[in-house]
Short mmCIF file of C-alpha atoms and ligand atoms in Angstrom, two decimals:
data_model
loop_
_atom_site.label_atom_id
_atom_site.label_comp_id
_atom_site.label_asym_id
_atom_site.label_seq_id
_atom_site.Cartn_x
_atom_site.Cartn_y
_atom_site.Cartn_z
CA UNK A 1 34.60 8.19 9.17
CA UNK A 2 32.75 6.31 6.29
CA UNK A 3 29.28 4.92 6.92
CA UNK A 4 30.04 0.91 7.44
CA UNK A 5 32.97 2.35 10.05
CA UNK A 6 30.13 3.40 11.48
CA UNK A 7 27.54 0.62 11.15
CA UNK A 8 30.53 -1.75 12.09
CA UNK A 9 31.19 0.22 15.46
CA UNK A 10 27.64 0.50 16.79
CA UNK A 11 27.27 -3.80 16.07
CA UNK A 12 30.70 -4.21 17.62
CA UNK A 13 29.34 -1.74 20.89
CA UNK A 14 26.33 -3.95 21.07
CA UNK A 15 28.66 -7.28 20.91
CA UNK A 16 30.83 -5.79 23.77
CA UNK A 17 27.70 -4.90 25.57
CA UNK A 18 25.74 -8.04 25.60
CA UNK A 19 29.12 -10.13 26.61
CA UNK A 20 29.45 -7.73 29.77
CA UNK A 21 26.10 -8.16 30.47
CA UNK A 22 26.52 -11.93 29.91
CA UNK A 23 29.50 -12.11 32.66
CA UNK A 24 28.14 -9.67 35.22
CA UNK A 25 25.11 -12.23 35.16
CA UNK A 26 27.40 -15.37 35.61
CA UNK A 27 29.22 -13.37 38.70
CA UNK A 28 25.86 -12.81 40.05
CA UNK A 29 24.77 -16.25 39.34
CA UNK A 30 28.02 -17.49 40.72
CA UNK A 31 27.82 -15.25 44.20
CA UNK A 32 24.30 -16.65 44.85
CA UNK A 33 25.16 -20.30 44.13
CA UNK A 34 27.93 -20.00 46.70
CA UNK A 35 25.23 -18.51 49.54
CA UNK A 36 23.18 -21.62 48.39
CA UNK A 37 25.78 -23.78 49.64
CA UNK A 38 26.20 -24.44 54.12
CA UNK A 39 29.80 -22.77 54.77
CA UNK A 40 32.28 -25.43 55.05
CA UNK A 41 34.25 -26.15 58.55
CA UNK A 42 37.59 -27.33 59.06
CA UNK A 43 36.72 -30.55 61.21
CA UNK A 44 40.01 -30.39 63.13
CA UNK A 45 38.56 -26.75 64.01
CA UNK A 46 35.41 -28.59 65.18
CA UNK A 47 37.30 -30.67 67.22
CA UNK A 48 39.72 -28.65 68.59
CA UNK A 49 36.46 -26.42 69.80
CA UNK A 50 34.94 -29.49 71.02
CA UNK A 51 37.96 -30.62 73.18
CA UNK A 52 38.42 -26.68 74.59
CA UNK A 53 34.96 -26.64 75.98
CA UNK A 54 34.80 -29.92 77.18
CA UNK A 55 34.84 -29.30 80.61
CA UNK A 56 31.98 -27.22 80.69
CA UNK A 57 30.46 -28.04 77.81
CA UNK A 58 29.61 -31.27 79.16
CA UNK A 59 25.76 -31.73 80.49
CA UNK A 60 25.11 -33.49 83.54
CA UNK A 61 21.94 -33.87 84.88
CA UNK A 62 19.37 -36.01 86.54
CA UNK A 63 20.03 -39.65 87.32
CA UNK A 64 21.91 -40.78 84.42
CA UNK A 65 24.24 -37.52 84.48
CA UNK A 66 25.67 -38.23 87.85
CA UNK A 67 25.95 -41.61 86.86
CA UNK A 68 28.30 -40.29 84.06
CA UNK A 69 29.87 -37.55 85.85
CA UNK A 70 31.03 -40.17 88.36
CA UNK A 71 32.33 -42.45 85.58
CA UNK A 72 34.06 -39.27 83.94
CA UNK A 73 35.73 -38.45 87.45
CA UNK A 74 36.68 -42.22 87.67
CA UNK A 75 38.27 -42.28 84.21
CA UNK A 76 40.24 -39.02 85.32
CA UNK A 77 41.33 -41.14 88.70
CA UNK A 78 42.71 -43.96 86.79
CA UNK A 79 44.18 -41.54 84.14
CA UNK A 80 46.33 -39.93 87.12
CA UNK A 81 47.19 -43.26 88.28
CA UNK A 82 48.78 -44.44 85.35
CA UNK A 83 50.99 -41.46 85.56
CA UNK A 84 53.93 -43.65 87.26
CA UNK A 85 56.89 -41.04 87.83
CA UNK A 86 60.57 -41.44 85.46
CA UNK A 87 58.09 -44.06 83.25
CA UNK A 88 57.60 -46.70 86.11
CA UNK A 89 61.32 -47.79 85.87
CA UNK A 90 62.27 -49.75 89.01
CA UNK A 91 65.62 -48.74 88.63
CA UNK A 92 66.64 -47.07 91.91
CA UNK A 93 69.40 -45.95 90.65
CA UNK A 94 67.44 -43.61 87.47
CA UNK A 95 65.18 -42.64 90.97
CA UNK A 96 68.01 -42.06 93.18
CA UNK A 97 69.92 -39.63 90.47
CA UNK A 98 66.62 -38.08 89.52
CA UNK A 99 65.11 -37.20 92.50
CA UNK A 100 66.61 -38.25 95.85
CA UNK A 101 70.22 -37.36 94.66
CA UNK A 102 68.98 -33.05 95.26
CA UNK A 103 69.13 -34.20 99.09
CA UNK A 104 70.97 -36.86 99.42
CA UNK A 105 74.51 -36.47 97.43
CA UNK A 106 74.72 -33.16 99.24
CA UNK A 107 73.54 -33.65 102.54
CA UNK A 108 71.14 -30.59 102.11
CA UNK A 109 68.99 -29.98 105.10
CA UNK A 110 70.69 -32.47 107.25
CA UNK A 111 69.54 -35.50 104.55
CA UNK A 112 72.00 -38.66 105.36
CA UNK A 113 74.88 -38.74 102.59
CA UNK A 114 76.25 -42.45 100.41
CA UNK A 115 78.73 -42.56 103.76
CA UNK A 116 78.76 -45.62 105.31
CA UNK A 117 78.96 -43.31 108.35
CA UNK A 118 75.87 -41.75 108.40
CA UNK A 119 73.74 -45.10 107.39
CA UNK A 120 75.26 -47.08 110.59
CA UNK A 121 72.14 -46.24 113.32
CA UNK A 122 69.75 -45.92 110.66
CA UNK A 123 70.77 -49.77 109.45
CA UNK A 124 70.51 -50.78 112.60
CA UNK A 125 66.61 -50.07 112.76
CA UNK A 126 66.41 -52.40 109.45
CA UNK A 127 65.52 -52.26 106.24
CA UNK A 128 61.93 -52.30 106.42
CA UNK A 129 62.18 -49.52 108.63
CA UNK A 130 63.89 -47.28 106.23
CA UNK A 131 61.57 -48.10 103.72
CA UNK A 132 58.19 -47.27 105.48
CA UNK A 133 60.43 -43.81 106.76
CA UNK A 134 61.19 -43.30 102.18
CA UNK A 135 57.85 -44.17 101.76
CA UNK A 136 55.78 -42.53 104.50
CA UNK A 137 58.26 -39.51 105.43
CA UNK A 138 60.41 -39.22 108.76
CA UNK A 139 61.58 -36.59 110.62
CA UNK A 140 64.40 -37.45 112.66
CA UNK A 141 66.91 -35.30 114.50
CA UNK A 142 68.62 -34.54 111.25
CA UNK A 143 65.95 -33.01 109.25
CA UNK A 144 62.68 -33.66 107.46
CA UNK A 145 62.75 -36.80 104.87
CA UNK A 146 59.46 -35.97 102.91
CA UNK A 147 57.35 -38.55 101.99
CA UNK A 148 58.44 -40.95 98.65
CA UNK A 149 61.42 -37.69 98.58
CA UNK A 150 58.44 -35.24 97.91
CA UNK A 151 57.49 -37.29 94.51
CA UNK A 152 53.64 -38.46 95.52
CA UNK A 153 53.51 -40.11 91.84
CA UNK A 154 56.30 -42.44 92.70
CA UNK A 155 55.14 -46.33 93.73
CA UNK A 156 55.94 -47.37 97.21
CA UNK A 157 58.04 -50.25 94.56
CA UNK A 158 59.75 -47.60 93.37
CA UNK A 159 60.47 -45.86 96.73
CA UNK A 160 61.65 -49.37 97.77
CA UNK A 161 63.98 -49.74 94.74
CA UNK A 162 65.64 -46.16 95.28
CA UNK A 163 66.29 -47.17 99.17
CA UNK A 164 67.82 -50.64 98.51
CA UNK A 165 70.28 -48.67 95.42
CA UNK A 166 71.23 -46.22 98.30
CA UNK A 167 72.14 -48.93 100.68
CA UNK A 168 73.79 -50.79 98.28
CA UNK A 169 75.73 -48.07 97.17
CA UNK A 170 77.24 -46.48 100.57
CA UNK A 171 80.84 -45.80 100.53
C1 HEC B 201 64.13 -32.67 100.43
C2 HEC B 201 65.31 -33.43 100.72
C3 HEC B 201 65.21 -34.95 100.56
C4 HEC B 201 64.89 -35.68 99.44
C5 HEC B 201 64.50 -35.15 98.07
C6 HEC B 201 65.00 -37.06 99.83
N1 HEC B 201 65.36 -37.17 101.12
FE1 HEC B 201 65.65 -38.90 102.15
N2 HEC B 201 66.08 -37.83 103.83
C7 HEC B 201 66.16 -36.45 103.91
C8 HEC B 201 66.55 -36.08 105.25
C9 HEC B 201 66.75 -34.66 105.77
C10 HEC B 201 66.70 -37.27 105.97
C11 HEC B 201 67.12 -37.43 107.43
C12 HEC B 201 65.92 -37.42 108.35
C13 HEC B 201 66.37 -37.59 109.79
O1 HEC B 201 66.90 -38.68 110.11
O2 HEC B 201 66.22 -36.64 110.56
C14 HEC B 201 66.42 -38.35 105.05
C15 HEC B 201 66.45 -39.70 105.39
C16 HEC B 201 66.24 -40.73 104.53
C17 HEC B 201 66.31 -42.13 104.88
C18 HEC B 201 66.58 -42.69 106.25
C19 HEC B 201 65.33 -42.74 107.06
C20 HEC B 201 65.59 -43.25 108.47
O3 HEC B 201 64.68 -43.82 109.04
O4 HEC B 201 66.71 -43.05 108.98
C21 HEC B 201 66.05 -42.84 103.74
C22 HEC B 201 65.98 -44.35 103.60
C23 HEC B 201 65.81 -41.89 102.68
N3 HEC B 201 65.94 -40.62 103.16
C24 HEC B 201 65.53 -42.24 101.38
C25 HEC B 201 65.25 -41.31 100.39
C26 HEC B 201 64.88 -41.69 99.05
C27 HEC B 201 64.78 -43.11 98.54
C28 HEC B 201 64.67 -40.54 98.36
C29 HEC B 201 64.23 -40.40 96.92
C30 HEC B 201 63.03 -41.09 96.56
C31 HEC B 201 64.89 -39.44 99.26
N4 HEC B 201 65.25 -39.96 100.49
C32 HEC B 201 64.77 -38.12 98.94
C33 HEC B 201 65.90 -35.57 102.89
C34 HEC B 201 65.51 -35.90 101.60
#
């Protein structure tokens, strides 16, 4: 190897060396910026976290806490309220096939059939009568009509409609 192979090599060593110390400073440089910085959070994570403790997370206290405890029951009251079964139709006939229709088409556990036989008597105690028994419940000598056909979110409207579809649809 001739001398300036030589003098060429050691510069080119020191070139290498300086540039590797120059990037193992910039990762160093880099890895502290990024601690410098507050972690970023997804803010549908946030939420989601938010909504999941919720019900406990929730302070109430003192005077103004029950105040708002109450209002957050209320808000939950009117929230179930709203929940009108099959979408609030009035439709008796969407009620009827939906719900009264497991009893009713069958005859299961002595429940009155669409025969015009088995509706005679009961007309005869009158409509508003078999509406309070839909709406209220009855037990009769046949069986055990449960109250709004075991559907407590139905309205006593929709009750109503379902029991006028029935008697207008006896065979
Ligand atoms: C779990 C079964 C069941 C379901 C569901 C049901 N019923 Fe009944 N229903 C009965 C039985 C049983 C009777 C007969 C009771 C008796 O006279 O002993 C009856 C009777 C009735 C009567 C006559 C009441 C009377 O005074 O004679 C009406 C009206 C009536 N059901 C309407 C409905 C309507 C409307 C629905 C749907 C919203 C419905 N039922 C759902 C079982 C059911």
């Amino acid at each position: 190897m001739r001398n300036y192979d030589l003098e060429f090599l050691k510069k080119f060593s020191l070139v290498i060396g300086f540039l590797m110390l120059v990037t193992l400073g910039l990762i160093l440089g880099a890895l502290y910026l990024h601690h410098q910085l507050p972690p970023e959070v997804d803010p549908s994570a946030v939420k989601r976290t938010q909504e999941r403790i919720a019900p406990v997370g929730a302070v109430y206290a003192g005077a103004t806490g029950a105040a708002a405890q109450q209002a957050a029951a209320a808000a939950a009251a009117a929230k179930a309220a709203s929940q009108v079964a099959y979408g609030g139709t009035l439709d008796g006939q969407v009620i009827y096939n939906n719900l009264c229709t497991g009893c009713h088409t069958s005859g299961a556990g002595g429940a009155p059939t669409l025969d015009q036989a088995h509706w005679g008597p009961r007309l005869a105690k009158g409509k508003e009568t078999l509406h309070k028994h839909a709406i209220e419940g009855f037990t009769g000598t046949a069986g055990v009509m449960p109250p709004k056909g075991g559907n407590p979110a139905l309205t006593d409207e929709q009750v109503v409609a379902a029991v006028d579809w029935m008697l207008a649809n006896l065979k």
